[in-house]
PDB file of C-alpha atoms in Angstrom:
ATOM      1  CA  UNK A  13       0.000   0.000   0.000  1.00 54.00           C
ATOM      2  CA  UNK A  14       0.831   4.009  -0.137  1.00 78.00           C
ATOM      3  CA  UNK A  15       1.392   4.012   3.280  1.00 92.00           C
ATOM      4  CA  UNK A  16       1.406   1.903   6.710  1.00 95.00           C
ATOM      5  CA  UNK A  17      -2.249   1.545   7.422  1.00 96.00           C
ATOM      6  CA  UNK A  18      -3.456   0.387  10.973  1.00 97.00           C
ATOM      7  CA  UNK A  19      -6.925  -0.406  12.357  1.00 97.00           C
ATOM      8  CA  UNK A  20      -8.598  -0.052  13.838  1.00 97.00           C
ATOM      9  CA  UNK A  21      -8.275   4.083  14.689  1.00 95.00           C
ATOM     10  CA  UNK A  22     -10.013   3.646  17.701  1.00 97.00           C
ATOM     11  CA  UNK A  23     -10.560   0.762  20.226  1.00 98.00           C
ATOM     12  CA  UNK A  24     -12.803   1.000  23.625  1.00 98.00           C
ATOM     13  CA  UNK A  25     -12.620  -2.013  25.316  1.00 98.00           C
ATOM     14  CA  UNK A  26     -13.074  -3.095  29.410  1.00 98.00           C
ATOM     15  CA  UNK A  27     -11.186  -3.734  31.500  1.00 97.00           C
ATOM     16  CA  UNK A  28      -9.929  -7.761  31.302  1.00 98.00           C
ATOM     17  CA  UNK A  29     -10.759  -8.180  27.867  1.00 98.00           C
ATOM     18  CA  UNK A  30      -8.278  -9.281  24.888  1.00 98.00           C
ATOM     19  CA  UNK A  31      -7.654  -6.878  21.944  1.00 98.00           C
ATOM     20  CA  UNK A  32      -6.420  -7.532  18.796  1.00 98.00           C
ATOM     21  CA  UNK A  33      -4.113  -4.469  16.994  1.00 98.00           C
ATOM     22  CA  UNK A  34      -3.283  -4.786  13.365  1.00 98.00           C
ATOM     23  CA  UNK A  35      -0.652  -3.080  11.178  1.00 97.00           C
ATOM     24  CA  UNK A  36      -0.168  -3.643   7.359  1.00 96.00           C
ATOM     25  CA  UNK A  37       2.830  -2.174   6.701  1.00 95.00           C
ATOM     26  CA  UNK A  38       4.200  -1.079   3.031  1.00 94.00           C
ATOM     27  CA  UNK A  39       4.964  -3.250   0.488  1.00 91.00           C
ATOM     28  CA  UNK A  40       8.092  -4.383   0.708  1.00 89.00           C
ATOM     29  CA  UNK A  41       9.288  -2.958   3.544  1.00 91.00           C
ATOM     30  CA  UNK A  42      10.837  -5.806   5.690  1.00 89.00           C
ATOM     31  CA  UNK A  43      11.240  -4.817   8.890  1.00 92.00           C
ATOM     32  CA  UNK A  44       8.318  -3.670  11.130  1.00 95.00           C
ATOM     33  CA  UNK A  45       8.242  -2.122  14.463  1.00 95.00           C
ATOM     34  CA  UNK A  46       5.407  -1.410  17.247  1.00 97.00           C
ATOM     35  CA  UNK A  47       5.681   1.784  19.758  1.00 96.00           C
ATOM     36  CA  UNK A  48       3.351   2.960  22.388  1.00 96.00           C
ATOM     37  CA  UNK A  49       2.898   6.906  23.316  1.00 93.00           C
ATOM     38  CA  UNK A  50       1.235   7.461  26.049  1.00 90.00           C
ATOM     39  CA  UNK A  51      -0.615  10.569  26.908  1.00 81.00           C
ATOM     40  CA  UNK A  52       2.091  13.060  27.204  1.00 72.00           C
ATOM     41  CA  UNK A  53       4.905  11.163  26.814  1.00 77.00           C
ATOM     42  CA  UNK A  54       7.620   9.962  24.531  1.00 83.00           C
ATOM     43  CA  UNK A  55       7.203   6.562  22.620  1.00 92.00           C
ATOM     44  CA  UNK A  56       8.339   2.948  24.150  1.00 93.00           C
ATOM     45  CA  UNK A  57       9.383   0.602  21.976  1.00 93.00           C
ATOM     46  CA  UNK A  58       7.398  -2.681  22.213  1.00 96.00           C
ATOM     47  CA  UNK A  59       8.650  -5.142  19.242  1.00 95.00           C
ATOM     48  CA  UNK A  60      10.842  -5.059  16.151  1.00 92.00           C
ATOM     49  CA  UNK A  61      10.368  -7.935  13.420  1.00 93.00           C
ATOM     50  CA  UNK A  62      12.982  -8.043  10.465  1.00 90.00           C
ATOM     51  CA  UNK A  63      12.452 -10.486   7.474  1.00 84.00           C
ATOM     52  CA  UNK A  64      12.732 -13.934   9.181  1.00 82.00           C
ATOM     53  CA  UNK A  65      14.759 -13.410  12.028  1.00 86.00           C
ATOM     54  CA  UNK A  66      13.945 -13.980  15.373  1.00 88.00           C
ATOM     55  CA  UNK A  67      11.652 -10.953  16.519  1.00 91.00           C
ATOM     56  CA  UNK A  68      13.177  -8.552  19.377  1.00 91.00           C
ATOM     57  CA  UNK A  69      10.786  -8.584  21.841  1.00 92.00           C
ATOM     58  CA  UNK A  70      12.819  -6.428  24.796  1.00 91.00           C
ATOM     59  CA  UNK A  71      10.169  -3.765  25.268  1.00 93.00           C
ATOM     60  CA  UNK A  72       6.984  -5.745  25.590  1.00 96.00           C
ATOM     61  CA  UNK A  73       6.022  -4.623  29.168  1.00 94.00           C
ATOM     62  CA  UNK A  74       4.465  -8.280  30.586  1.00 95.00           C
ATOM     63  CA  UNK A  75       3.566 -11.619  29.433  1.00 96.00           C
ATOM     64  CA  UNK A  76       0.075 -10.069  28.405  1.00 98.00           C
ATOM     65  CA  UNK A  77       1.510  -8.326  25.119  1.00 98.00           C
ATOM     66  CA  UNK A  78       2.355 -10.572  22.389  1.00 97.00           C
ATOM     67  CA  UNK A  79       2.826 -10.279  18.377  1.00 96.00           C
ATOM     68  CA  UNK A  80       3.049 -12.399  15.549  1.00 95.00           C
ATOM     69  CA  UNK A  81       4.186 -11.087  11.839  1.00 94.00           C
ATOM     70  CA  UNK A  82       2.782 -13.368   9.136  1.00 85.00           C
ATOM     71  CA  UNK A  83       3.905 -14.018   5.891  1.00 81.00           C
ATOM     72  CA  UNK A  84       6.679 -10.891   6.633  1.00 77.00           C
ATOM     73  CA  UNK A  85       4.046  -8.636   5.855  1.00 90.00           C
ATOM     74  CA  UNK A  86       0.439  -8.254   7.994  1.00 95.00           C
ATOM     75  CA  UNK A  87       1.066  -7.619  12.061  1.00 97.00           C
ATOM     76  CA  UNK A  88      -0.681  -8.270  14.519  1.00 97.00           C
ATOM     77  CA  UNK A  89      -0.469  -6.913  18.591  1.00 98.00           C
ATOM     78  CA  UNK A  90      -2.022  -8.691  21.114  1.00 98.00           C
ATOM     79  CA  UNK A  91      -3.156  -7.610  24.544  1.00 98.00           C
ATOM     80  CA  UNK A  92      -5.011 -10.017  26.741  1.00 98.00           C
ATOM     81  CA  UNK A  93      -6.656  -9.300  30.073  1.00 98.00           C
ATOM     82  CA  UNK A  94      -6.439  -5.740  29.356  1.00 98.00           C
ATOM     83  CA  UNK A  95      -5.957  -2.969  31.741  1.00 97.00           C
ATOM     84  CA  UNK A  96      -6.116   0.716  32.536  1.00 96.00           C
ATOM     85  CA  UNK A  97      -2.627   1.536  32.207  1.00 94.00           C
ATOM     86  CA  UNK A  98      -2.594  -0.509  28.513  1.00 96.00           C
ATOM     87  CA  UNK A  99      -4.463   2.621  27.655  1.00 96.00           C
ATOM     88  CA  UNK A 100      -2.456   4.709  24.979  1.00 96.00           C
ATOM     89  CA  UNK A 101      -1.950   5.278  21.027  1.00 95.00           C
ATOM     90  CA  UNK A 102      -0.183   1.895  19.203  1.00 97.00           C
ATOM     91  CA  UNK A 103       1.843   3.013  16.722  1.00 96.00           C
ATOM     92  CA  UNK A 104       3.338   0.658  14.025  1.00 96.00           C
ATOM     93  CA  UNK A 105       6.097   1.428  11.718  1.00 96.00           C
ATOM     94  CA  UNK A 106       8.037   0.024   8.964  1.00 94.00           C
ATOM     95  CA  UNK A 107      11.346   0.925   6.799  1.00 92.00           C
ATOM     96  CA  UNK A 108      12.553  -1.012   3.846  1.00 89.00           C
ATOM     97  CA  UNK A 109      15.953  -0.766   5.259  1.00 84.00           C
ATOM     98  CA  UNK A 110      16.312  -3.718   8.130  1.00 79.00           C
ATOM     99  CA  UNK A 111      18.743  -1.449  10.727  1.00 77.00           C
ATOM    100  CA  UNK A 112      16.269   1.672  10.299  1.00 79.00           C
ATOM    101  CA  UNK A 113      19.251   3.642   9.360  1.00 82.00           C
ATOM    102  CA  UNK A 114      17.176   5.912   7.210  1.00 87.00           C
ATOM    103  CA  UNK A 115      14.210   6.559   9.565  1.00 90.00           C
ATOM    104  CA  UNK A 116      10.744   5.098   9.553  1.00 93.00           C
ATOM    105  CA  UNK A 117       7.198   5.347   8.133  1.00 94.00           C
ATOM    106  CA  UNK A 118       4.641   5.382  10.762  1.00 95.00           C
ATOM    107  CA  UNK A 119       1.160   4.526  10.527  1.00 95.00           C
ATOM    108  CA  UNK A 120      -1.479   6.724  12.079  1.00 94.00           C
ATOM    109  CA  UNK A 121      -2.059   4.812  14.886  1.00 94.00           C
ATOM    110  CA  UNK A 122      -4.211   2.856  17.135  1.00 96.00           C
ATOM    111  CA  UNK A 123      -5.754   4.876  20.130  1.00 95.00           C
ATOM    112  CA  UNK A 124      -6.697   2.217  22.587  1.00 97.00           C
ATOM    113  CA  UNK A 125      -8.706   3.127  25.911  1.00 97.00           C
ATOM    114  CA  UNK A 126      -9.400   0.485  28.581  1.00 97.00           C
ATOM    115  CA  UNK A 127     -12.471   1.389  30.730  1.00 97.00           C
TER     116      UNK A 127
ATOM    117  CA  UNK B  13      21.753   2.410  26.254  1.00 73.00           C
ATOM    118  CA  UNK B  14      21.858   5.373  24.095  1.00 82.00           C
ATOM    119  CA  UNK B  15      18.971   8.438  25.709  1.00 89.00           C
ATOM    120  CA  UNK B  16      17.802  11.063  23.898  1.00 94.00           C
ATOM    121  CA  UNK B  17      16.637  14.568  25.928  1.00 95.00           C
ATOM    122  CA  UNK B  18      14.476  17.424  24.425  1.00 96.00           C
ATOM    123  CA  UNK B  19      14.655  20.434  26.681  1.00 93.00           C
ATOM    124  CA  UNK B  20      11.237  22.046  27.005  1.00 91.00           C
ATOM    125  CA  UNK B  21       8.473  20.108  26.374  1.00 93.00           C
ATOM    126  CA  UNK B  22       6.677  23.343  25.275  1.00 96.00           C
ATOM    127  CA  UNK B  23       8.178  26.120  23.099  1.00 97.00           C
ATOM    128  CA  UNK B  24       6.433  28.765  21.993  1.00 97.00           C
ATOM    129  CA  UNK B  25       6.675  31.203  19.330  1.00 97.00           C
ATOM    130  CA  UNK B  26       5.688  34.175  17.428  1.00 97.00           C
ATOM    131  CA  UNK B  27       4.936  33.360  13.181  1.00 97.00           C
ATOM    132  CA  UNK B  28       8.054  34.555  11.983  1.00 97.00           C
ATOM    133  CA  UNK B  29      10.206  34.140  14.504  1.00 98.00           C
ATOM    134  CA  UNK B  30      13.225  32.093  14.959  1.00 98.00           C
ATOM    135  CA  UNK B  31      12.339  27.997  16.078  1.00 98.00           C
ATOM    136  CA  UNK B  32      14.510  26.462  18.103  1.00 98.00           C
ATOM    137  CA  UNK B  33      14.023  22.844  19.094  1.00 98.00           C
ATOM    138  CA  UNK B  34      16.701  21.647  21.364  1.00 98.00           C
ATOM    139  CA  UNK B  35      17.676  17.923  21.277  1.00 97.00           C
ATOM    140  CA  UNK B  36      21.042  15.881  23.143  1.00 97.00           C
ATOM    141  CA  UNK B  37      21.860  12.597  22.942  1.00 94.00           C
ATOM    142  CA  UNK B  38      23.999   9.894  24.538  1.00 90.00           C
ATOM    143  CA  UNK B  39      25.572   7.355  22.081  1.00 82.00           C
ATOM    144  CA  UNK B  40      28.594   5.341  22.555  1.00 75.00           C
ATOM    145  CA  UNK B  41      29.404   4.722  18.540  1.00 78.00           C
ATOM    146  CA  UNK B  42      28.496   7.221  15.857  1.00 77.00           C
ATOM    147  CA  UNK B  43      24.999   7.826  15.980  1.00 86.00           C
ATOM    148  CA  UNK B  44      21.926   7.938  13.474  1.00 90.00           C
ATOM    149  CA  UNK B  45      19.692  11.032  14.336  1.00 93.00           C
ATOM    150  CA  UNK B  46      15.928  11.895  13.219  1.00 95.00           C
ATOM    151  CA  UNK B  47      13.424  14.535  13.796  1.00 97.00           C
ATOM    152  CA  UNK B  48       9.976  13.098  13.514  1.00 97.00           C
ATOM    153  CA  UNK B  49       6.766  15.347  13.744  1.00 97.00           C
ATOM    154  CA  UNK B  50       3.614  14.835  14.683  1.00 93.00           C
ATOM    155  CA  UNK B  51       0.163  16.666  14.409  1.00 91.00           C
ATOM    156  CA  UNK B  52      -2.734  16.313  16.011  1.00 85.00           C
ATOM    157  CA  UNK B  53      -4.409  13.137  15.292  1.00 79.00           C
ATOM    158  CA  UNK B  54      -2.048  11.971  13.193  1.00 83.00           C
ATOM    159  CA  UNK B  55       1.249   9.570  12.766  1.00 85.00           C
ATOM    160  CA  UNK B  56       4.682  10.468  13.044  1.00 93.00           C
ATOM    161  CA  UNK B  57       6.325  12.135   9.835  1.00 95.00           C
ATOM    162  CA  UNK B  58      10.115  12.058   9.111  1.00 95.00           C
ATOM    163  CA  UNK B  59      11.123  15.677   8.970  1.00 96.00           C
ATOM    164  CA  UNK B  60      14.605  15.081   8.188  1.00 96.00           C
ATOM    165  CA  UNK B  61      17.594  12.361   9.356  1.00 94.00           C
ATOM    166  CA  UNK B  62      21.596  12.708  10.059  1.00 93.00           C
ATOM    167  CA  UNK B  63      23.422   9.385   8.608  1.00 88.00           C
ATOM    168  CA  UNK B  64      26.784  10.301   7.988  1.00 83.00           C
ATOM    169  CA  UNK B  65      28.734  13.055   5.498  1.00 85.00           C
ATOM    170  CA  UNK B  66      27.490  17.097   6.083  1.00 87.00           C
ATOM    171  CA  UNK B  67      26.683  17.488   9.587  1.00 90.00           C
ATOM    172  CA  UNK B  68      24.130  20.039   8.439  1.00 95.00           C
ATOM    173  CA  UNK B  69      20.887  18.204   7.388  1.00 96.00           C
ATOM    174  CA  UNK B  70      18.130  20.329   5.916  1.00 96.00           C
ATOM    175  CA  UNK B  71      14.533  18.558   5.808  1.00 95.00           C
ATOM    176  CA  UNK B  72      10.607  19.415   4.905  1.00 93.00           C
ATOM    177  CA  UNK B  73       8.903  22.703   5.557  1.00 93.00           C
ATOM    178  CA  UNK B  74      12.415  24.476   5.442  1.00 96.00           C
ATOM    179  CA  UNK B  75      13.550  22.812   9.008  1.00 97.00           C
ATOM    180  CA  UNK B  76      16.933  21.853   8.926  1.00 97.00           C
ATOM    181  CA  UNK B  77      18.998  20.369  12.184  1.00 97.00           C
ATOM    182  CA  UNK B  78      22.796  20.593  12.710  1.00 95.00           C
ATOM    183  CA  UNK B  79      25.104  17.540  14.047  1.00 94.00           C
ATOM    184  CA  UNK B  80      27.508  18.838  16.692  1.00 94.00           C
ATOM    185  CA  UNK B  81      29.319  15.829  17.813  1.00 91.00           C
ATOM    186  CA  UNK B  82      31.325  17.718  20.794  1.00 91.00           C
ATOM    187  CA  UNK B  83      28.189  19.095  22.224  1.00 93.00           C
ATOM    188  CA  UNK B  84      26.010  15.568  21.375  1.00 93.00           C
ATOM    189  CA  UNK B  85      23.523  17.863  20.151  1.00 95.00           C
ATOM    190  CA  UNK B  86      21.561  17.906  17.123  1.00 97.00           C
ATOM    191  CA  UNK B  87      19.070  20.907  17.451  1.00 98.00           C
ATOM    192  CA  UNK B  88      16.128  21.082  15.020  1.00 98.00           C
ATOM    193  CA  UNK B  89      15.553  25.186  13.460  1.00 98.00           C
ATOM    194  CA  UNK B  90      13.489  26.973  11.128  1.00 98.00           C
ATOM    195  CA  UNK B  91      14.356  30.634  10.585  1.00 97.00           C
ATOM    196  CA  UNK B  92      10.782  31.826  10.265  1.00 97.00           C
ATOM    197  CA  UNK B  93       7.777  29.684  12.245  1.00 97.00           C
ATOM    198  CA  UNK B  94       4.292  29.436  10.042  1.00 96.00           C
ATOM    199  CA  UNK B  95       1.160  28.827  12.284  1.00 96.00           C
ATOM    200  CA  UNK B  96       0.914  25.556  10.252  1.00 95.00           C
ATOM    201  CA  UNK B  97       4.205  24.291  12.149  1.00 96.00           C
ATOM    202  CA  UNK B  98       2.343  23.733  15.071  1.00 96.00           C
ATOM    203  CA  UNK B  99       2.554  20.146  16.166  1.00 96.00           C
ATOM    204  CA  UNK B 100       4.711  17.928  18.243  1.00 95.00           C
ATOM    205  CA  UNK B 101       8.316  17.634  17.397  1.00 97.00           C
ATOM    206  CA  UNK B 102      10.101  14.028  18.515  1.00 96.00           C
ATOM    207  CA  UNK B 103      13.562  13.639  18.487  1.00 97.00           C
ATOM    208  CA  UNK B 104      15.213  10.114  17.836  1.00 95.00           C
ATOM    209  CA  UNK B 105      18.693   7.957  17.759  1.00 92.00           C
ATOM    210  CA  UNK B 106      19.358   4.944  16.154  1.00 88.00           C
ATOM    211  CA  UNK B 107      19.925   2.102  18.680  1.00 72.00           C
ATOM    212  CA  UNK B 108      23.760   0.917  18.675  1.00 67.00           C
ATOM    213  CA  UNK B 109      22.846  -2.879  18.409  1.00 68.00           C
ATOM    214  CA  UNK B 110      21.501  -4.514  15.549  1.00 60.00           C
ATOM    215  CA  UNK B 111      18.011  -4.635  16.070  1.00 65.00           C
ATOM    216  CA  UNK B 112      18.026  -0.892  14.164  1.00 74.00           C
ATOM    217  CA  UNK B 113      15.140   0.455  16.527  1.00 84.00           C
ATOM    218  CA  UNK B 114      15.500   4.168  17.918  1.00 90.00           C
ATOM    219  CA  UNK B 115      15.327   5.149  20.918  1.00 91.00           C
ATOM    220  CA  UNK B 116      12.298   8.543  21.260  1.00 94.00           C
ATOM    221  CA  UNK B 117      12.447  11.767  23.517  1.00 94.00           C
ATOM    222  CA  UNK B 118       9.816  13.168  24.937  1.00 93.00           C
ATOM    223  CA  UNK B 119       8.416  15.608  22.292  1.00 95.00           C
ATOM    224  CA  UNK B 120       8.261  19.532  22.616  1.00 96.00           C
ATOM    225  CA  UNK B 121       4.862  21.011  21.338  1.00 96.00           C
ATOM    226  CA  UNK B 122       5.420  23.940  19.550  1.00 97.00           C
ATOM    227  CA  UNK B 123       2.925  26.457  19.798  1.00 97.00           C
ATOM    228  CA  UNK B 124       3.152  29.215  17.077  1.00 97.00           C
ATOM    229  CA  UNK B 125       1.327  32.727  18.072  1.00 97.00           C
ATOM    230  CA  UNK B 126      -0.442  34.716  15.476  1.00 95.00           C
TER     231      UNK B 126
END
């Protein structure tokens, strides 16, 4: 696609439930990453896939938060048992160069609120 | 662990003046640097990016950003503001390992007075 699309914009959901984030990033770009900004604050880097390697998962916050990348292309982020504090804006990203050397493209973003 | 700090979280400025966007970072190899924005309701945009070569980078919307590697700084100007530069302004450096992810400030909203 033009650009790195996410859906959906907007997600309510309660408190304990699972949600399901997806990214679709641009074609051909193989490496994909997943940020969280939370209301007045700086982003925090949740997962980075590249091509086939082994994803780097060092920012995922607890066991609850998990994503898989299929075919190198689709994403998806998982949050199960949701709660309050899982409350922010999702952002995906990709680059079509795998160490990010030249920047990324972000998508517009998930805004997730747990209630 | 390379850190990036943006000091003031809110700037403010008259349209025409001067912008000055302050950004240091630690890094203990030669670094990549960004400057993202972002405006309300929207994704983050690459504004412009510091690889290697001239350590003065000019980007969109007539920003441009200067690499000083004694002072680790790599502040983000404009010499005249437009009301449409409003927006949040995210400074970023390219993680030393291989995994190639950055490593965010905290943003500085810039606020641009009529």
């Amino acid at each position: 696609g033009a650009g790195v699309s996410q859906s959906p914009s907007n997600k309510v959901t309660e408190k304990g439930k699972d949600v399901e984030l997806r990214c679709d990033p641009i074609s051909g770009h193989t490496a994909l990453y997943w940020y969280r900004q939370s209301l007045g604050q700086g982003l925090e880097f949740l997962i980075y896939f590249q091509g086939n390697s082994a994803p780097d998962k060092s920012g995922l916050p607890s066991d609850r938060f998990s994503a898989e990348r299929t075919g190198g292309s689709v994403s998806t982020l998982t949050i199960q048992r949701t709660q309050q504090e899982d409350s922010a804006v999702y952002l995906c990203a990709s680059s079509f160069e795998p160490k990010g050397v030249y920047g990324y493209t972000f998508g517009s973003g998930t805004r997730l609120t747990v209630v | 662990a390379q850190s990036v700090t943006q000091l003031g979280s809110h700037v403010s400025v008259s349209e025409g003046a001067l912008v000055l966007l302050r950004c240091n970072y630690s890094s203990s190899v030669p670094p990549y640097l960004f400057w993202y924005v972002q405006y309300p309701n929207q994704g983050l945009q690459l504004l412009l990016k510091y690889t290697t070569g001239a350590t003065l980078v000019k980007g969109i919307n007539g920003f441009e950003a200067e690499f000083k590697k004694s002072e680790t700084s790599f502040h983000l100007t404009k010499p005249s503001a437009h009301m449409s530069d409003a927006a949040e302004y995210f400074c970023a450096v390219r993680d030393n390992t291989n995994a190639g992810k950055s490593t965010f400030g905290d943003g500085t909203t810039l606020t641009v007075k009529p």
